[in-house]
């Protein structure tokens, strides 16, 4: 079968950002619209730690949630959108 660059994953959150943008047309999104949606998600999740703290969530709970918000695809999304870290 050989070495595939990307393997199939049933979990959509495992898909690389560039693949998600390439597939946007299947959801009737043009490139600009797909980038806008991606930018909205990046913007909405940017201050997640502060939002959690403002709702009384403690540091240990925030630490457990970190993997959901801080990962390679978040970095990739910011790079695609040319947004500073």
CSV table of C-alpha atoms in Angstrom, one decimal:
chain,number,residue,atom,x,y,z
A,1,UNK,CA,0.0,0.0,0.0
A,2,UNK,CA,3.0,2.3,0.5
A,3,UNK,CA,3.4,5.3,2.8
A,4,UNK,CA,0.6,7.8,2.5
A,5,UNK,CA,1.2,11.4,3.3
A,6,UNK,CA,-2.2,11.6,5.0
A,7,UNK,CA,-4.1,8.7,6.3
A,8,UNK,CA,-7.9,8.6,6.5
A,9,UNK,CA,-9.3,9.6,9.9
A,10,UNK,CA,-13.0,9.4,10.8
A,11,UNK,CA,-12.5,12.4,13.0
A,12,UNK,CA,-12.9,15.6,11.1
A,13,UNK,CA,-10.8,17.6,13.6
A,14,UNK,CA,-7.8,15.5,12.5
A,15,UNK,CA,-8.0,16.8,8.9
A,16,UNK,CA,-5.2,19.3,8.0
A,17,UNK,CA,-6.3,22.9,7.5
A,18,UNK,CA,-5.1,22.9,3.9
A,19,UNK,CA,-7.3,19.8,3.2
A,20,UNK,CA,-10.3,21.4,4.9
A,21,UNK,CA,-9.9,24.5,2.7
A,22,UNK,CA,-9.5,22.3,-0.4
A,23,UNK,CA,-12.8,20.5,0.4
A,24,UNK,CA,-14.7,23.7,1.1
A,25,UNK,CA,-16.2,23.7,-2.4
A,26,UNK,CA,-18.1,20.5,-1.5
A,27,UNK,CA,-19.9,22.5,1.1
A,28,UNK,CA,-20.7,25.2,-1.4
A,29,UNK,CA,-18.1,27.6,0.1
A,30,UNK,CA,-15.8,29.6,-2.1
A,31,UNK,CA,-12.2,30.1,-1.0
A,32,UNK,CA,-12.8,33.5,0.5
A,33,UNK,CA,-15.9,32.3,2.4
A,34,UNK,CA,-14.0,29.3,3.7
A,35,UNK,CA,-11.1,31.5,4.9
A,36,UNK,CA,-13.7,33.8,6.6
A,37,UNK,CA,-15.2,30.9,8.4
A,38,UNK,CA,-11.7,29.7,9.5
A,39,UNK,CA,-10.9,33.2,10.6
A,40,UNK,CA,-14.1,33.4,12.6
A,41,UNK,CA,-13.1,30.1,14.4
A,42,UNK,CA,-9.6,31.3,15.1
A,43,UNK,CA,-10.9,34.6,16.4
A,44,UNK,CA,-13.6,33.0,18.5
A,45,UNK,CA,-11.2,30.6,20.2
A,46,UNK,CA,-8.3,33.0,20.6
A,47,UNK,CA,-9.1,34.0,24.2
A,48,UNK,CA,-10.4,30.6,25.4
A,49,UNK,CA,-8.3,30.6,28.6
A,50,UNK,CA,-9.5,34.0,29.7
A,51,UNK,CA,-13.1,33.1,28.8
A,52,UNK,CA,-12.8,29.9,30.9
A,53,UNK,CA,-11.3,31.8,33.9
A,54,UNK,CA,-14.1,34.4,33.6
A,55,UNK,CA,-16.6,31.6,34.1
A,56,UNK,CA,-14.8,30.3,37.2
A,57,UNK,CA,-13.0,27.4,35.6
A,58,UNK,CA,-9.8,26.6,37.5
A,59,UNK,CA,-6.3,26.0,36.2
A,60,UNK,CA,-6.5,22.3,36.4
A,61,UNK,CA,-9.7,22.1,34.4
A,62,UNK,CA,-8.2,24.6,31.9
A,63,UNK,CA,-5.2,22.3,31.6
A,64,UNK,CA,-7.4,19.4,30.7
A,65,UNK,CA,-9.2,21.4,28.0
A,66,UNK,CA,-5.9,22.7,26.5
A,67,UNK,CA,-5.6,19.9,23.9
A,68,UNK,CA,-9.0,21.0,22.4
A,69,UNK,CA,-7.7,24.5,21.7
A,70,UNK,CA,-3.9,24.4,21.4
A,71,UNK,CA,-2.7,22.0,18.7
A,72,UNK,CA,-0.8,21.9,15.4
A,73,UNK,CA,-3.9,22.7,13.3
A,74,UNK,CA,-4.5,25.9,15.3
A,75,UNK,CA,-1.0,27.0,14.4
A,76,UNK,CA,-1.6,25.9,10.8
A,77,UNK,CA,-4.8,27.9,10.6
A,78,UNK,CA,-3.1,31.0,11.9
A,79,UNK,CA,-0.3,30.6,9.3
A,80,UNK,CA,-2.8,30.1,6.5
A,81,UNK,CA,-4.6,33.3,7.5
A,82,UNK,CA,-1.3,35.1,8.2
A,83,UNK,CA,-2.4,35.9,11.7
A,84,UNK,CA,0.3,36.5,14.4
A,85,UNK,CA,0.5,33.9,17.1
